[in-house]
């Protein structure tokens, strides 16, 4: 069941478009628009309206910058995040798609990534949360974005929970 009054058919249609575009390695327009907004007005872009997909109207987002592991291109992706003390937590849900998101695969080839939260830009080391820590952080992230458990239920892969530490 979808959260925040979002009709399940709309949620499924948006996720279907997202998955189809991801297979073509193309970002949907709403993600492209979010990237552009982060460039123009990072404060406005920081809060994303996740309500159409079952989330909250003011869901915090950051901009993650990686380098394409195959293309070598600089790639930016707005991602939902939470905080665990001094650490930042992101999830590689890809809406419950069967494969990991490209940003995660690119990140695996890097030791350090670039992160932007509002106007604050910094480098961060990353690591994959495992075991009890992963479970705790995944539960924390469901408070940030309630659809994460339904995304996990859609896919046989374990959704990666990534911890970012500013360096």
PDB file of C-alpha atoms in Angstrom:
ATOM      1  CA  UNK A   1       0.000   0.000   0.000  1.00  0.00           C
ATOM      2  CA  UNK A   2       1.315   3.401  -0.856  1.00  0.00           C
ATOM      3  CA  UNK A   3       1.860   6.085   1.767  1.00  0.00           C
ATOM      4  CA  UNK A   4       0.753   9.704   2.024  1.00  0.00           C
ATOM      5  CA  UNK A   5      -2.368   9.119  -0.072  1.00  0.00           C
ATOM      6  CA  UNK A   6      -0.459   8.366  -3.292  1.00  0.00           C
ATOM      7  CA  UNK A   7      -2.536   6.204  -5.614  1.00  0.00           C
ATOM      8  CA  UNK A   8      -0.701   2.894  -6.220  1.00  0.00           C
ATOM      9  CA  UNK A   9      -1.243   3.083 -10.011  1.00  0.00           C
ATOM     10  CA  UNK A  10       0.489   6.488 -10.204  1.00  0.00           C
ATOM     11  CA  UNK A  11       3.372   5.197  -8.064  1.00  0.00           C
ATOM     12  CA  UNK A  12       3.703   2.114 -10.283  1.00  0.00           C
ATOM     13  CA  UNK A  13       3.591   4.204 -13.485  1.00  0.00           C
ATOM     14  CA  UNK A  14       6.338   6.533 -12.247  1.00  0.00           C
ATOM     15  CA  UNK A  15       8.487   3.581 -11.164  1.00  0.00           C
ATOM     16  CA  UNK A  16       7.911   1.803 -14.492  1.00  0.00           C
ATOM     17  CA  UNK A  17       9.081   4.888 -16.388  1.00  0.00           C
ATOM     18  CA  UNK A  18      12.110   5.124 -14.093  1.00  0.00           C
ATOM     19  CA  UNK A  19      13.045   1.454 -14.651  1.00  0.00           C
ATOM     20  CA  UNK A  20      12.582   1.691 -18.446  1.00  0.00           C
ATOM     21  CA  UNK A  21      14.738   4.820 -18.638  1.00  0.00           C
ATOM     22  CA  UNK A  22      17.387   3.229 -16.413  1.00  0.00           C
ATOM     23  CA  UNK A  23      17.660   0.262 -18.800  1.00  0.00           C
ATOM     24  CA  UNK A  24      18.398   2.767 -21.587  1.00  0.00           C
ATOM     25  CA  UNK A  25      20.864   4.581 -19.274  1.00  0.00           C
ATOM     26  CA  UNK A  26      18.709   7.700 -19.493  1.00  0.00           C
ATOM     27  CA  UNK A  27      17.459   9.665 -16.525  1.00  0.00           C
ATOM     28  CA  UNK A  28      13.773  10.544 -16.380  1.00  0.00           C
ATOM     29  CA  UNK A  29      12.935  14.219 -16.849  1.00  0.00           C
ATOM     30  CA  UNK A  30      12.029  14.695 -13.178  1.00  0.00           C
ATOM     31  CA  UNK A  31      15.545  13.628 -12.121  1.00  0.00           C
ATOM     32  CA  UNK A  32      17.167  15.798 -14.808  1.00  0.00           C
ATOM     33  CA  UNK A  33      15.078  18.735 -13.559  1.00  0.00           C
ATOM     34  CA  UNK A  34      16.169  18.056  -9.985  1.00  0.00           C
ATOM     35  CA  UNK A  35      19.860  18.075 -11.049  1.00  0.00           C
ATOM     36  CA  UNK A  36      19.333  21.373 -12.883  1.00  0.00           C
ATOM     37  CA  UNK A  37      17.559  22.868  -9.856  1.00  0.00           C
ATOM     38  CA  UNK A  38      20.435  21.779  -7.596  1.00  0.00           C
ATOM     39  CA  UNK A  39      22.771  23.764  -9.879  1.00  0.00           C
ATOM     40  CA  UNK A  40      20.544  26.875  -9.905  1.00  0.00           C
ATOM     41  CA  UNK A  41      19.235  26.858  -6.353  1.00  0.00           C
ATOM     42  CA  UNK A  42      20.678  24.185  -4.060  1.00  0.00           C
ATOM     43  CA  UNK A  43      18.611  25.328  -1.101  1.00  0.00           C
ATOM     44  CA  UNK A  44      15.348  24.881  -3.023  1.00  0.00           C
ATOM     45  CA  UNK A  45      16.554  21.566  -4.486  1.00  0.00           C
ATOM     46  CA  UNK A  46      17.510  20.230  -1.059  1.00  0.00           C
ATOM     47  CA  UNK A  47      13.908  19.378  -0.257  1.00  0.00           C
ATOM     48  CA  UNK A  48      12.202  17.080  -2.766  1.00  0.00           C
ATOM     49  CA  UNK A  49       8.487  16.361  -2.879  1.00  0.00           C
ATOM     50  CA  UNK A  50       8.378  12.594  -2.458  1.00  0.00           C
ATOM     51  CA  UNK A  51       4.622  12.521  -1.871  1.00  0.00           C
ATOM     52  CA  UNK A  52       3.730  11.373  -5.428  1.00  0.00           C
ATOM     53  CA  UNK A  53       5.723   8.178  -4.728  1.00  0.00           C
ATOM     54  CA  UNK A  54       4.511   7.656  -1.162  1.00  0.00           C
ATOM     55  CA  UNK A  55       7.090   9.796   0.623  1.00  0.00           C
ATOM     56  CA  UNK A  56       6.932  13.172   2.296  1.00  0.00           C
ATOM     57  CA  UNK A  57       6.688  16.632   0.724  1.00  0.00           C
ATOM     58  CA  UNK A  58      10.004  17.855   2.213  1.00  0.00           C
ATOM     59  CA  UNK A  59      12.339  14.893   1.811  1.00  0.00           C
ATOM     60  CA  UNK A  60      16.023  15.926   2.100  1.00  0.00           C
ATOM     61  CA  UNK A  61      18.248  15.325  -0.918  1.00  0.00           C
ATOM     62  CA  UNK A  62      21.922  15.666  -1.636  1.00  0.00           C
ATOM     63  CA  UNK A  63      23.840  15.689  -4.896  1.00  0.00           C
ATOM     64  CA  UNK A  64      26.253  12.786  -5.326  1.00  0.00           C
ATOM     65  CA  UNK A  65      28.965  13.136  -7.962  1.00  0.00           C
ATOM     66  CA  UNK A  66      30.781  10.082  -9.281  1.00  0.00           C
ATOM     67  CA  UNK A  67      32.835   9.228 -12.343  1.00  0.00           C
ATOM     68  CA  UNK A  68      31.398   6.693 -14.775  1.00  0.00           C
ATOM     69  CA  UNK A  69      33.307   3.433 -14.367  1.00  0.00           C
ATOM     70  CA  UNK A  70      33.025   2.767 -18.125  1.00  0.00           C
ATOM     71  CA  UNK A  71      32.595   6.210 -19.676  1.00  0.00           C
ATOM     72  CA  UNK A  72      34.882   8.201 -17.385  1.00  0.00           C
ATOM     73  CA  UNK A  73      32.265  10.985 -17.423  1.00  0.00           C
ATOM     74  CA  UNK A  74      31.415  13.022 -14.341  1.00  0.00           C
ATOM     75  CA  UNK A  75      27.892  12.012 -13.283  1.00  0.00           C
ATOM     76  CA  UNK A  76      25.565  13.689 -10.801  1.00  0.00           C
ATOM     77  CA  UNK A  77      22.595  12.150  -9.052  1.00  0.00           C
ATOM     78  CA  UNK A  78      20.236  13.690  -6.504  1.00  0.00           C
ATOM     79  CA  UNK A  79      19.632  11.173  -3.729  1.00  0.00           C
ATOM     80  CA  UNK A  80      17.515  11.030  -0.605  1.00  0.00           C
ATOM     81  CA  UNK A  81      19.573  10.976   2.550  1.00  0.00           C
ATOM     82  CA  UNK A  82      19.437  10.701   6.294  1.00  0.00           C
ATOM     83  CA  UNK A  83      21.879  11.488   9.065  1.00  0.00           C
ATOM     84  CA  UNK A  84      23.347   9.111  11.598  1.00  0.00           C
ATOM     85  CA  UNK A  85      25.428  11.274  13.895  1.00  0.00           C
ATOM     86  CA  UNK A  86      28.185  12.812  11.758  1.00  0.00           C
ATOM     87  CA  UNK A  87      27.553  10.358   8.936  1.00  0.00           C
ATOM     88  CA  UNK A  88      25.267  10.654   5.944  1.00  0.00           C
ATOM     89  CA  UNK A  89      23.256   7.619   4.834  1.00  0.00           C
ATOM     90  CA  UNK A  90      21.948   6.868   1.339  1.00  0.00           C
ATOM     91  CA  UNK A  91      20.213   3.817  -0.108  1.00  0.00           C
ATOM     92  CA  UNK A  92      20.697   2.260  -3.541  1.00  0.00           C
ATOM     93  CA  UNK A  93      17.056   1.333  -4.008  1.00  0.00           C
ATOM     94  CA  UNK A  94      16.507   2.243  -7.670  1.00  0.00           C
ATOM     95  CA  UNK A  95      12.805   1.934  -6.938  1.00  0.00           C
ATOM     96  CA  UNK A  96      13.165  -1.813  -6.353  1.00  0.00           C
ATOM     97  CA  UNK A  97      14.676  -2.558  -9.767  1.00  0.00           C
ATOM     98  CA  UNK A  98      16.511  -5.888 -10.025  1.00  0.00           C
ATOM     99  CA  UNK A  99      19.906  -4.240 -10.637  1.00  0.00           C
ATOM    100  CA  UNK A 100      21.871  -1.755  -8.545  1.00  0.00           C
ATOM    101  CA  UNK A 101      21.720   1.901  -9.606  1.00  0.00           C
ATOM    102  CA  UNK A 102      24.537   3.120 -11.857  1.00  0.00           C
ATOM    103  CA  UNK A 103      25.662   5.665  -9.250  1.00  0.00           C
ATOM    104  CA  UNK A 104      26.279   2.801  -6.813  1.00  0.00           C
ATOM    105  CA  UNK A 105      28.230   0.750  -9.355  1.00  0.00           C
ATOM    106  CA  UNK A 106      30.284   3.829 -10.213  1.00  0.00           C
ATOM    107  CA  UNK A 107      30.889   4.531  -6.541  1.00  0.00           C
ATOM    108  CA  UNK A 108      32.170   0.986  -6.040  1.00  0.00           C
ATOM    109  CA  UNK A 109      35.021   1.873  -8.406  1.00  0.00           C
ATOM    110  CA  UNK A 110      35.954   4.936  -6.305  1.00  0.00           C
ATOM    111  CA  UNK A 111      37.376   5.443  -2.827  1.00  0.00           C
ATOM    112  CA  UNK A 112      36.094   9.001  -2.467  1.00  0.00           C
ATOM    113  CA  UNK A 113      32.994  10.723  -3.864  1.00  0.00           C
ATOM    114  CA  UNK A 114      31.858  14.338  -4.048  1.00  0.00           C
ATOM    115  CA  UNK A 115      28.779  15.324  -2.090  1.00  0.00           C
ATOM    116  CA  UNK A 116      26.743  18.514  -2.012  1.00  0.00           C
ATOM    117  CA  UNK A 117      24.103  19.322   0.591  1.00  0.00           C
ATOM    118  CA  UNK A 118      22.585  22.703  -0.153  1.00  0.00           C
ATOM    119  CA  UNK A 119      25.634  24.975  -0.677  1.00  0.00           C
ATOM    120  CA  UNK A 120      27.993  22.700   1.287  1.00  0.00           C
ATOM    121  CA  UNK A 121      30.282  20.722  -1.065  1.00  0.00           C
ATOM    122  CA  UNK A 122      32.732  18.177   0.289  1.00  0.00           C
ATOM    123  CA  UNK A 123      34.546  14.926  -0.376  1.00  0.00           C
ATOM    124  CA  UNK A 124      33.471  11.791   1.438  1.00  0.00           C
ATOM    125  CA  UNK A 125      34.736   8.276   1.962  1.00  0.00           C
ATOM    126  CA  UNK A 126      32.039   5.673   1.652  1.00  0.00           C
ATOM    127  CA  UNK A 127      31.388   2.228   3.033  1.00  0.00           C
ATOM    128  CA  UNK A 128      28.633  -0.316   2.835  1.00  0.00           C
ATOM    129  CA  UNK A 129      26.672  -0.864   6.040  1.00  0.00           C
ATOM    130  CA  UNK A 130      26.360  -4.552   6.939  1.00  0.00           C
ATOM    131  CA  UNK A 131      24.567  -6.753   9.441  1.00  0.00           C
ATOM    132  CA  UNK A 132      22.898  -5.067  12.395  1.00  0.00           C
ATOM    133  CA  UNK A 133      24.155  -1.646  11.341  1.00  0.00           C
ATOM    134  CA  UNK A 134      22.565  -2.056   7.901  1.00  0.00           C
ATOM    135  CA  UNK A 135      19.260  -3.100   9.461  1.00  0.00           C
ATOM    136  CA  UNK A 136      19.287  -0.160  11.868  1.00  0.00           C
ATOM    137  CA  UNK A 137      20.152   2.350   9.143  1.00  0.00           C
ATOM    138  CA  UNK A 138      17.623   0.888   6.687  1.00  0.00           C
ATOM    139  CA  UNK A 139      14.923   1.289   9.351  1.00  0.00           C
ATOM    140  CA  UNK A 140      16.123   4.847   9.968  1.00  0.00           C
ATOM    141  CA  UNK A 141      15.891   5.563   6.236  1.00  0.00           C
ATOM    142  CA  UNK A 142      12.301   4.282   6.095  1.00  0.00           C
ATOM    143  CA  UNK A 143      11.442   7.204   8.371  1.00  0.00           C
ATOM    144  CA  UNK A 144      13.000   9.518   5.770  1.00  0.00           C
ATOM    145  CA  UNK A 145      11.280   7.749   2.858  1.00  0.00           C
ATOM    146  CA  UNK A 146       8.540   5.202   3.725  1.00  0.00           C
ATOM    147  CA  UNK A 147       8.518   3.352   0.335  1.00  0.00           C
ATOM    148  CA  UNK A 148      11.973   1.796   0.904  1.00  0.00           C
ATOM    149  CA  UNK A 149      10.561  -1.472   2.385  1.00  0.00           C
ATOM    150  CA  UNK A 150       8.204  -1.914  -0.595  1.00  0.00           C
ATOM    151  CA  UNK A 151      11.174  -1.332  -2.931  1.00  0.00           C
ATOM    152  CA  UNK A 152      13.117  -4.021  -1.051  1.00  0.00           C
ATOM    153  CA  UNK A 153      10.156  -6.385  -1.411  1.00  0.00           C
ATOM    154  CA  UNK A 154      10.174  -5.856  -5.210  1.00  0.00           C
ATOM    155  CA  UNK A 155      13.745  -7.025  -5.729  1.00  0.00           C
ATOM    156  CA  UNK A 156      15.758 -10.134  -4.856  1.00  0.00           C
ATOM    157  CA  UNK A 157      18.926  -8.060  -4.322  1.00  0.00           C
ATOM    158  CA  UNK A 158      19.678  -6.503  -0.957  1.00  0.00           C
ATOM    159  CA  UNK A 159      19.321  -2.753  -1.317  1.00  0.00           C
ATOM    160  CA  UNK A 160      22.694  -1.275  -0.418  1.00  0.00           C
ATOM    161  CA  UNK A 161      22.813   1.104   2.519  1.00  0.00           C
ATOM    162  CA  UNK A 162      25.801   3.403   2.127  1.00  0.00           C
ATOM    163  CA  UNK A 163      27.464   5.426   4.872  1.00  0.00           C
ATOM    164  CA  UNK A 164      29.270   8.594   3.750  1.00  0.00           C
ATOM    165  CA  UNK A 165      31.912  10.165   5.962  1.00  0.00           C
ATOM    166  CA  UNK A 166      33.184  13.670   5.260  1.00  0.00           C
ATOM    167  CA  UNK A 167      36.957  13.878   4.817  1.00  0.00           C
TER     168      UNK A 167
END
